Amino acid sequence: MAAQSRKQQQTRYNILMISSEMVPFAKTGGLADVVGSLPHELARLGHDVRVVIPRYYAIDPGRYSLEVALGSMGVWMGETLEWCMVYSRDMGDGVTVYFIEHNGFFGRDGLYHDAAMNDYLDNPRRFGFLSRAGLQVAVDTGFAPDIVHVHDWQSAAAAAYLKTWFWDNPILGKAASVLTIHNAAYQGIYPKHHFDYLGLGWNTFHADAFETFDHINLLKGGIWFADLVNTVSPGYAREITTPHGGFGLAPYLSNKGNSFYGILNGVDYSDWSPENDRQIPARFSASDLSGKLQCKEALQKHFGLEVNPRVPLFAAIGRFVDQKGYHLLAPAIERALNEMNIQFVILGSGDPWLQDIFGSMPGRYPGRAGSHIGYNVALSHLIEAGADFFVMPSLYEPCGLNQLYSLRYGTLPIVHATGGLDDTVENYNEASGDGTGFKFWHPTVDSLYYTIGWANSTWWDRPGHMARMITTAMSQDYSWDRSTAEYIAAYEKAIANKRAYDSWPR
Ligand code: ADP
Ligand code: GLC
C-alpha cells in the first residue's frame, strides 16, 4: 500500500477529460459537479489536466474570461470536415478548460433538449462531434495525454476514436481511455442514419459495440472500446451488472471483468460545508448547532411556513424525472402532512404533473408546505442547512450528491436503499442510536410513508438519538481525497490494459 501511494505520488499524468457539463460553466446535474471538482483535485496532486466542454450559448466568453486558444480547428467527421473555434480558460491551478465553439451544434439555449423537453434530434452528431473535437484539441495544442477520461454517452465515442482514427497518431496513439458512467439509463440511442456522419466505421456497428436493436448506442460503444470503465458507486456497479440491471448493459459491463467497478464520487467541501458556507445566513458545526436553527428559521420564513424550531422540517431537491421517485414522494408526503405535525419544502423542476402537484402544495397546506419550481443554487444551500430531514426516494441512484451534502449539514437523509444512497447512508439502529439516516428497501408509497413516519417519531420521541445521529452524520468524510486516489489507480490500470492491447499481434 505504502509502495503504491509512493508510486502515485511520483507519477504525473497528462489527463485529457471530455465532458458535456462542468461547474461553473454548464450544469444540469451531478455530472457537472464531478467534472467541476475531480480535475482540480488531480491538478493539486501535480497532474496536468485539460478539460474540453462545448461552448454552449449560455457560456459567455466575456463573463467567463475566455481566451481564444485556436482561431479555427478542423475536425474530420465521417462525411465532412467541421470547422470550429476553441476558447480556453486557465483555471490557475494546473487545470485548463477548452471550450468548443460550433454555433450550429452548441449555440442553443438547452444542453440536450429544448424548453419543451424535446431531445435535440441531432444530439448524436453534436456529441459525436464533441468527442472527436476533444481529441483534436489535444492534437492541435500538442498535448499528449496519458489518459483520456470521458463521461457518459456524450463523450463515450472518444474511446472509440482513439482506437480507430487515432491508433497510430503520434500525440494520441499511446493514450489509454477511462469511461465513467454516471447514469446507465442514458445511453445515447439514436437512429443509425447518423452513423456515417460519426465516421466510426460500420465494422463497429455490431451488438458488442455501437449497435442496439439496429440503433446507434453511443454508451455501449464506449464501453467496448474504453480501456477501463467505472461508475460512481460500488453499489450501483453491482446493480448494473446483475442479469436484469444496467438497462441492457449488464452483459457488456460484465465482459469488462475487473476493468469495470465503482468509485464513489467525492464532495467539494469548500462549497458544501456548514462551517464556511457563505450562501447560508449562519454558519454552524457539529459542536455548535445554533447556526442551524437560524438557517431553519430563515428557511421557514423564505417559504412562508410557521416559524417554529420544534416542528420537523422535511425537504427534497432534484430533477423531477422518473429516476428520482418523486411520484412516490408526492402521495407519501401528502399523507404525512395530513396525519403528522411536520413541515415540507421542495425545490426542483421537470415533469409538468409533478410541478403541478408540488407547486400547489403550499396552497393546500398553508404555513406547512413550501415549493420552488425552478433551479436555484443559493436556495439549495439554504434547504440543506435549514431542513431536519432530506428525502431521496430514487428508484435507482448511481451515486447521488444531495445525501452527501445532507450528511455534512446534519440533515438526516431518508433514502431508498439503492446504489450510492445505500453505500453512503447507514440505517438508524433504534436500539443503539447508531446510524446516519433512515432507509427503506421497497420503492413504494407505503414504504416511504412509513419511513417518513419513523423519522418523525424519532424526532419527537428519541431526541437523544437524533442528536447522536446528527453528530455522526456530520463527521462522515466523503471528500475527494480517497476518490481521487482511486481514479489515479484506475488510470494506472487503464494504461496497463492499453499496453497489453497494443502488444496483441494484429
Ligand atoms: P443527478 O445528477 O442525477 O441530478 P445528483 O444528486 O448527483 O443527481 O446531483 C444533483 C445536483 O444538482 C446536486 O448538486 C443538486 O443540489 C443539484 N440540483 C438539482 N436540482 C436542483 C435545483 N432545482 N436547484 C438547485 N440545485 C439543484
Ligand atoms: C448522475 C447520477 C447521480 C450521480 C451523478 C454524478 O447524474 O444520476 O446519481 O451522483 O451522475 O456522478
XYZ file of C-alpha atoms and ligand atoms in Angstrom:
545
model
C 0.000 0.000 0.000
C 2.782 2.366 1.018
C 4.632 1.459 -2.161
C 1.512 2.105 -4.180
C 0.902 5.530 -2.690
C 4.574 6.418 -3.242
C 4.157 5.428 -6.851
C 1.008 7.540 -7.094
C 2.914 10.493 -5.730
C 5.644 10.074 -8.304
C 3.660 9.502 -11.473
C 2.487 12.696 -13.123
C -0.083 12.115 -15.795
C -1.236 14.217 -18.679
C -5.003 13.867 -18.462
C -7.490 14.957 -21.109
C -11.100 15.000 -19.956
C -14.021 15.428 -22.307
C -17.413 16.202 -20.839
C -20.720 17.792 -21.744
C -21.024 19.574 -18.375
C -18.733 21.224 -15.868
C -19.327 23.524 -12.921
C -19.255 26.547 -13.029
C -19.836 26.724 -16.781
C -22.715 24.383 -17.611
C -24.766 22.136 -15.351
C -27.888 20.045 -15.445
C -26.920 17.508 -12.765
C -24.258 15.849 -10.676
C -22.015 15.146 -13.690
C -21.205 18.853 -13.719
C -20.265 18.787 -10.021
C -17.943 15.831 -10.533
C -16.205 17.309 -13.598
C -16.060 20.619 -11.731
C -14.136 19.015 -8.855
C -12.113 15.989 -9.919
C -9.792 17.832 -12.372
C -8.831 20.328 -9.653
C -8.154 17.518 -7.185
C -5.957 15.778 -9.756
C -4.119 19.008 -10.517
C -3.486 19.532 -6.810
C -1.550 16.268 -6.865
C 0.564 17.558 -9.733
C -1.184 16.074 -12.759
C -1.613 18.189 -15.882
C -5.349 18.256 -16.586
C -7.095 19.665 -19.647
C -10.875 19.551 -19.840
C -12.850 20.009 -23.056
C -16.517 21.045 -22.978
C -18.817 22.691 -25.538
C -19.141 26.452 -25.586
C -22.881 26.470 -25.106
C -24.706 29.642 -25.931
C -25.033 30.493 -22.221
C -21.258 30.393 -21.628
C -20.491 33.998 -22.364
C -16.787 34.417 -23.277
C -16.642 37.863 -21.671
C -18.296 36.893 -18.434
C -16.101 33.825 -18.006
C -12.874 35.496 -19.212
C -12.304 33.037 -22.034
C -9.413 33.495 -24.411
C -9.136 32.325 -27.972
C -6.890 29.248 -27.967
C -7.352 28.099 -31.564
C -8.795 30.599 -34.025
C -10.022 27.729 -36.127
C -9.875 23.981 -35.780
C -10.854 21.458 -38.436
C -12.456 18.244 -37.228
C -12.921 15.388 -39.659
C -16.188 13.630 -39.144
C -17.214 10.672 -41.289
C -18.836 12.671 -44.034
C -17.481 16.131 -43.661
C -14.886 18.435 -42.211
C -16.397 20.555 -39.441
C -14.832 23.865 -38.525
C -14.970 25.287 -35.062
C -13.193 27.713 -32.800
C -11.650 26.878 -29.444
C -11.595 29.126 -26.402
C -9.667 28.349 -23.262
C -9.530 29.367 -19.666
C -6.559 28.776 -17.411
C -8.122 27.973 -14.041
C -4.887 28.987 -12.318
C -4.303 25.702 -10.520
C -2.965 23.440 -13.256
C -6.335 22.891 -14.938
C -7.040 24.323 -18.379
C -10.559 24.206 -19.769
C -11.155 24.303 -23.530
C -14.485 25.326 -24.992
C -15.531 24.128 -28.434
C -17.444 26.813 -30.257
C -19.636 25.467 -33.026
C -22.753 27.564 -33.270
C -24.650 25.083 -35.405
C -24.327 22.499 -32.643
C -23.973 24.375 -29.380
C -25.414 27.837 -29.993
C -28.694 26.881 -28.346
C -30.320 27.552 -25.006
C -30.563 23.943 -23.834
C -27.765 21.439 -23.359
C -29.647 18.364 -24.576
C -33.203 19.448 -25.266
C -35.394 22.436 -25.949
C -37.601 24.197 -23.425
C -40.417 21.717 -24.104
C -38.046 18.886 -23.050
C -37.763 17.547 -26.614
C -34.342 15.982 -27.231
C -32.449 17.767 -29.983
C -32.679 15.408 -32.932
C -29.065 15.964 -33.909
C -27.682 15.006 -30.475
C -25.657 12.073 -31.836
C -23.943 14.455 -34.217
C -23.475 17.191 -31.603
C -21.844 14.884 -29.084
C -20.096 12.633 -31.567
C -18.520 15.851 -32.780
C -17.654 16.899 -29.214
C -15.934 13.529 -28.665
C -13.910 13.837 -31.841
C -13.176 17.567 -31.354
C -11.989 16.977 -27.783
C -9.264 14.709 -29.143
C -8.453 17.189 -31.893
C -7.765 19.848 -29.259
C -5.030 17.601 -27.868
C -3.527 17.163 -31.343
C -3.717 20.850 -32.287
C -2.303 22.065 -28.965
C 0.388 19.368 -28.875
C -0.822 17.940 -25.566
C -0.041 14.212 -25.478
C -2.320 12.636 -22.886
C -1.513 9.501 -20.938
C -5.213 9.267 -20.156
C -8.335 10.350 -21.982
C -11.131 10.373 -19.406
C -14.658 10.599 -20.818
C -18.037 10.816 -19.127
C -21.365 9.255 -20.080
C -22.681 8.733 -23.599
C -21.977 12.316 -24.579
C -18.226 11.777 -24.818
C -18.041 7.958 -24.839
C -17.271 7.817 -28.571
C -13.857 9.376 -27.916
C -12.721 5.984 -26.560
C -13.560 4.517 -29.967
C -11.952 7.321 -31.997
C -8.733 6.740 -30.049
C -8.540 3.092 -31.076
C -9.663 3.678 -34.668
C -8.854 7.060 -36.238
C -6.021 7.866 -33.880
C -4.494 4.463 -33.171
C -1.110 5.452 -34.598
C -1.305 9.199 -34.053
C 1.951 10.487 -32.510
C 0.063 12.568 -29.945
C -2.823 10.250 -29.133
C -1.728 6.758 -30.134
C -0.484 5.786 -26.669
C -3.320 7.310 -24.664
C -5.424 4.957 -22.552
C -9.103 5.686 -22.054
C -11.330 5.648 -18.995
C -15.109 5.927 -19.328
C -17.116 6.962 -16.275
C -20.796 6.049 -16.330
C -22.817 8.491 -14.245
C -26.146 7.022 -15.270
C -26.622 3.800 -17.239
C -30.183 4.735 -18.179
C -28.994 7.394 -20.604
C -27.117 5.580 -23.357
C -27.362 7.925 -26.333
C -29.547 5.668 -28.511
C -30.278 7.183 -31.923
C -31.275 6.159 -35.450
C -28.476 4.585 -37.427
C -28.623 7.045 -40.279
C -26.319 9.237 -38.177
C -23.622 6.592 -38.168
C -21.905 7.615 -41.388
C -21.539 11.115 -40.022
C -19.824 9.789 -36.885
C -17.226 8.065 -39.044
C -16.759 5.178 -36.650
C -16.906 2.620 -39.432
C -19.715 0.124 -39.935
C -17.452 -2.646 -38.660
C -18.060 -1.205 -35.171
C -21.843 -1.322 -35.660
C -22.337 -4.705 -34.007
C -24.065 -5.848 -30.838
C -20.912 -5.778 -28.709
C -20.082 -2.218 -29.686
C -22.245 0.560 -31.134
C -25.399 -1.330 -32.149
C -28.549 -1.896 -30.071
C -31.658 -3.165 -31.859
C -30.460 -1.654 -35.108
C -29.878 1.738 -33.495
C -26.699 3.529 -32.509
C -25.836 3.160 -28.818
C -23.022 5.571 -28.012
C -22.501 4.470 -24.421
C -22.278 0.803 -25.305
C -19.686 1.519 -27.988
C -17.676 3.468 -25.423
C -17.807 0.532 -23.011
C -16.439 -1.770 -25.696
C -13.540 0.494 -26.634
C -12.558 2.025 -23.278
C -9.559 0.526 -21.511
C -11.359 0.816 -18.195
C -14.941 1.632 -17.272
C -16.169 2.764 -13.903
C -19.385 4.012 -12.405
C -19.911 6.288 -9.454
C -20.530 3.909 -6.553
C -19.677 0.264 -5.807
C -23.336 -0.490 -5.090
C -24.510 0.810 -8.463
C -21.683 -1.118 -10.166
C -23.094 -4.293 -8.639
C -26.670 -3.411 -9.577
C -25.962 -2.746 -13.221
C -24.064 -5.977 -13.688
C -26.911 -8.143 -12.355
C -28.658 -10.031 -15.175
C -31.575 -7.607 -15.300
C -29.609 -4.489 -14.376
C -27.954 -1.803 -16.356
C -30.803 -1.123 -18.767
C -29.491 -3.860 -21.038
C -25.817 -3.134 -20.441
C -25.147 -5.854 -17.847
C -23.508 -8.394 -20.198
C -21.261 -5.778 -21.763
C -20.197 -4.391 -18.396
C -19.618 -7.891 -17.017
C -17.404 -8.600 -20.025
C -15.021 -5.920 -18.806
C -14.182 -8.184 -15.847
C -12.157 -6.374 -13.210
C -11.842 -3.375 -15.520
C -15.332 -2.297 -14.501
C -16.093 -1.236 -10.944
C -17.440 1.605 -8.796
C -15.625 4.665 -7.482
C -17.730 6.801 -5.192
C -17.982 10.494 -6.033
C -16.410 12.957 -3.656
C -17.860 16.179 -2.317
C -16.356 19.592 -2.757
C -16.401 20.583 0.905
C -15.063 24.039 0.080
C -18.513 24.627 -1.417
C -20.627 22.364 0.790
C -19.668 22.752 4.466
C -21.782 24.472 7.095
C -18.613 25.805 8.750
C -17.731 28.072 5.824
C -20.781 28.196 3.535
C -21.252 31.852 2.552
C -24.597 31.152 0.896
C -26.406 30.458 4.179
C -27.444 33.003 6.819
C -25.426 31.463 9.677
C -22.523 29.060 9.892
C -22.508 26.018 12.178
C -20.643 22.852 13.083
C -21.261 19.607 14.949
C -20.021 21.214 18.158
C -22.243 24.295 17.805
C -25.533 23.784 16.019
C -27.088 27.152 16.935
C -26.472 28.407 13.388
C -28.529 25.521 12.030
C -31.533 26.796 13.959
C -31.040 30.226 12.399
C -30.928 28.600 8.977
C -34.119 26.689 9.772
C -35.819 29.926 10.749
C -34.655 31.610 7.542
C -35.892 28.641 5.518
C -39.294 28.663 7.219
C -39.574 32.405 6.563
C -38.472 32.018 2.950
C -41.312 29.596 2.256
C -43.865 31.322 4.481
C -44.020 28.397 6.924
C -44.839 28.735 10.582
C -41.569 29.739 12.267
C -41.151 27.024 14.846
C -37.920 25.205 15.658
C -39.761 22.268 17.220
C -41.634 21.066 14.124
C -39.515 18.710 11.977
C -38.872 20.062 8.508
C -38.569 17.545 5.653
C -37.027 18.606 2.331
C -36.253 17.424 -1.184
C -34.229 18.885 -4.059
C -33.849 17.461 -7.521
C -34.847 16.962 -11.094
C -38.430 15.800 -11.470
C -37.666 12.732 -13.587
C -38.764 9.115 -13.102
C -35.393 8.117 -11.626
C -35.827 10.326 -8.586
C -39.025 8.673 -7.311
C -40.951 11.895 -6.699
C -44.105 10.151 -7.908
C -43.774 8.182 -4.640
C -42.927 11.249 -2.618
C -45.955 13.287 -3.708
C -48.624 10.947 -2.243
C -46.449 9.857 0.713
C -45.724 13.387 1.856
C -49.363 14.479 1.376
C -50.429 11.650 3.625
C -47.763 12.580 6.145
C -48.817 16.239 6.044
C -52.399 15.164 6.694
C -51.528 12.917 9.600
C -48.369 14.267 11.234
C -47.122 17.522 12.673
C -44.419 18.144 10.072
C -43.346 20.717 7.520
C -42.143 20.065 3.971
C -40.296 22.054 1.306
C -39.210 21.062 -2.179
C -37.007 22.643 -4.869
C -36.930 21.259 -8.388
C -38.379 21.141 -11.848
C -39.137 18.694 -14.611
C -42.251 16.608 -15.243
C -45.160 19.040 -15.569
C -47.560 16.941 -13.481
C -45.099 16.810 -10.585
C -44.539 20.540 -10.923
C -48.327 20.952 -10.607
C -48.655 18.690 -7.568
C -45.705 20.137 -5.665
C -46.340 23.664 -6.898
C -49.866 23.613 -5.496
C -48.924 22.117 -2.106
C -48.333 25.438 -0.324
C -51.930 26.416 -1.202
C -53.246 23.158 0.183
C -51.070 23.155 3.327
C -50.608 26.843 4.128
C -47.816 27.528 6.567
C -46.726 23.879 6.421
C -45.537 23.197 2.870
C -43.350 25.223 0.533
C -42.226 24.684 -3.042
C -39.987 26.400 -5.515
C -40.381 25.145 -9.060
C -37.118 26.020 -10.756
C -33.395 25.863 -10.337
C -31.759 27.865 -7.559
C -28.325 27.076 -6.155
C -28.455 29.518 -3.229
C -31.807 28.122 -2.150
C -30.448 24.571 -2.366
C -27.770 25.545 0.186
C -30.374 27.096 2.495
C -32.521 23.965 2.288
C -29.592 21.660 3.039
C -28.676 23.805 6.025
C -32.140 24.556 7.407
C -34.022 21.277 6.995
C -34.030 18.418 9.511
C -34.580 15.529 7.091
C -33.738 15.169 3.409
C -35.845 12.756 1.354
C -34.377 10.837 -1.616
C -36.753 8.109 -2.772
C -34.820 7.484 -6.031
C -35.775 4.290 -7.837
C -32.074 3.960 -8.611
C -29.220 6.329 -7.841
C -25.750 5.859 -9.327
C -24.202 7.959 -6.572
C -26.317 10.918 -5.508
C -24.726 14.040 -4.143
C -27.501 15.580 -2.094
C -27.436 12.860 0.570
C -23.704 13.537 0.957
C -24.341 17.271 1.345
C -27.172 16.494 3.777
C -24.927 14.372 5.984
C -22.451 17.224 6.261
C -25.197 19.708 7.189
C -26.681 17.379 9.838
C -29.852 16.979 7.763
C -30.609 13.291 8.116
C -31.229 11.564 4.776
C -34.272 9.342 4.240
C -33.319 7.140 1.299
C -34.317 4.183 -0.792
C -31.508 1.666 -0.192
C -30.162 1.664 -3.734
C -26.830 2.404 -5.451
C -24.849 5.222 -3.910
C -27.607 6.002 -1.412
C -27.255 2.548 0.096
C -23.470 2.851 0.101
C -23.306 6.172 1.932
C -26.188 6.224 4.433
C -26.084 3.996 7.497
C -29.533 2.985 8.645
C -30.727 4.117 12.076
C -30.462 1.463 14.764
C -33.297 2.157 17.159
C -31.695 0.084 19.915
C -28.366 1.894 19.972
C -28.967 5.254 18.303
C -26.286 4.476 15.717
C -26.685 5.415 12.079
C -26.786 8.463 9.842
C -30.252 8.263 8.262
C -33.342 6.229 7.518
C -33.572 3.604 4.779
C -36.335 1.695 3.064
C -35.914 -1.205 0.689
C -39.097 -1.290 -1.364
C -39.709 1.758 -3.537
C -43.415 2.082 -2.784
C -45.556 4.906 -1.439
C -46.252 2.914 1.725
C -42.608 2.162 2.493
C -41.673 5.772 2.027
C -44.618 6.980 4.082
C -43.748 4.659 6.983
C -40.096 5.665 6.846
C -41.051 9.337 6.998
C -43.195 8.350 9.997
C -40.235 6.534 11.551
C -38.054 9.629 11.189
C -40.842 11.771 12.595
C -41.319 9.556 15.658
C -37.555 9.546 16.237
C -37.622 13.351 16.182
C -40.373 13.587 18.793
C -39.705 10.519 20.934
C -35.952 9.930 20.859
C -34.247 13.336 20.735
C -31.076 11.826 22.205
C -30.807 9.515 19.229
C -31.487 12.400 16.856
C -28.636 14.410 18.376
C -26.303 11.457 18.195
C -27.149 10.708 14.563
C -26.660 14.335 13.576
C -23.177 14.301 15.104
C -22.334 11.008 13.407
C -23.676 12.239 10.077
C -21.687 15.470 10.208
C -18.456 13.594 10.900
C -18.688 11.446 7.744
C -15.914 12.183 5.292
C -16.715 11.948 1.598
C -14.035 14.368 0.456
C -12.350 13.827 -2.878
C -9.060 12.581 -1.391
C -9.987 8.918 -1.393
C -11.889 9.018 -4.690
C -9.060 10.859 -6.429
C -6.582 8.197 -5.299
C -8.954 5.570 -6.678
C -9.155 7.382 -10.020
C -5.379 7.508 -10.214
C -5.256 3.764 -9.548
C -7.868 3.349 -12.302
C -5.682 5.379 -14.680
C -2.725 3.108 -13.898
C -4.812 0.053 -14.644
C -6.159 1.566 -17.860
C -2.611 2.309 -19.009
C -1.590 -1.291 -18.277
C -4.647 -2.539 -20.187
C -3.802 -0.298 -23.133
C -0.205 -1.581 -23.211
C -1.463 -5.140 -23.199
C -3.918 -4.276 -26.008
C -1.164 -2.638 -28.071
C 1.040 -5.691 -27.693
C -1.523 -8.101 -29.142
C -0.470 -9.326 -32.565
C -2.665 -7.892 -35.346
P -28.425 14.000 -10.639
O -27.108 14.286 -11.232
O -28.979 12.661 -11.032
O -29.423 15.093 -10.860
P -27.069 14.281 -8.071
O -27.585 14.087 -6.694
O -25.809 13.614 -8.424
O -28.261 13.879 -9.053
O -26.778 15.806 -8.336
C -27.767 16.764 -8.400
C -27.118 18.107 -8.264
O -27.963 19.087 -8.833
C -26.925 18.499 -6.826
O -25.791 19.342 -6.737
C -28.219 19.260 -6.530
O -28.118 20.140 -5.457
C -28.421 19.980 -7.820
N -29.815 20.331 -8.119
C -30.775 19.526 -8.633
N -31.926 20.221 -8.797
C -31.684 21.476 -8.383
C -32.487 22.667 -8.313
N -33.747 22.679 -8.699
N -31.892 23.787 -7.850
C -30.602 23.768 -7.446
N -29.810 22.698 -7.485
C -30.335 21.560 -7.949
C -25.792 11.133 -12.379
C -26.497 10.288 -11.327
C -26.178 10.692 -9.909
C -24.698 10.970 -9.733
C -24.241 11.984 -10.773
C -22.757 12.317 -10.659
O -26.497 12.267 -12.701
O -27.890 10.287 -11.517
O -26.562 9.672 -9.014
O -24.441 11.457 -8.443
O -24.463 11.490 -12.058
O -21.955 11.180 -10.803
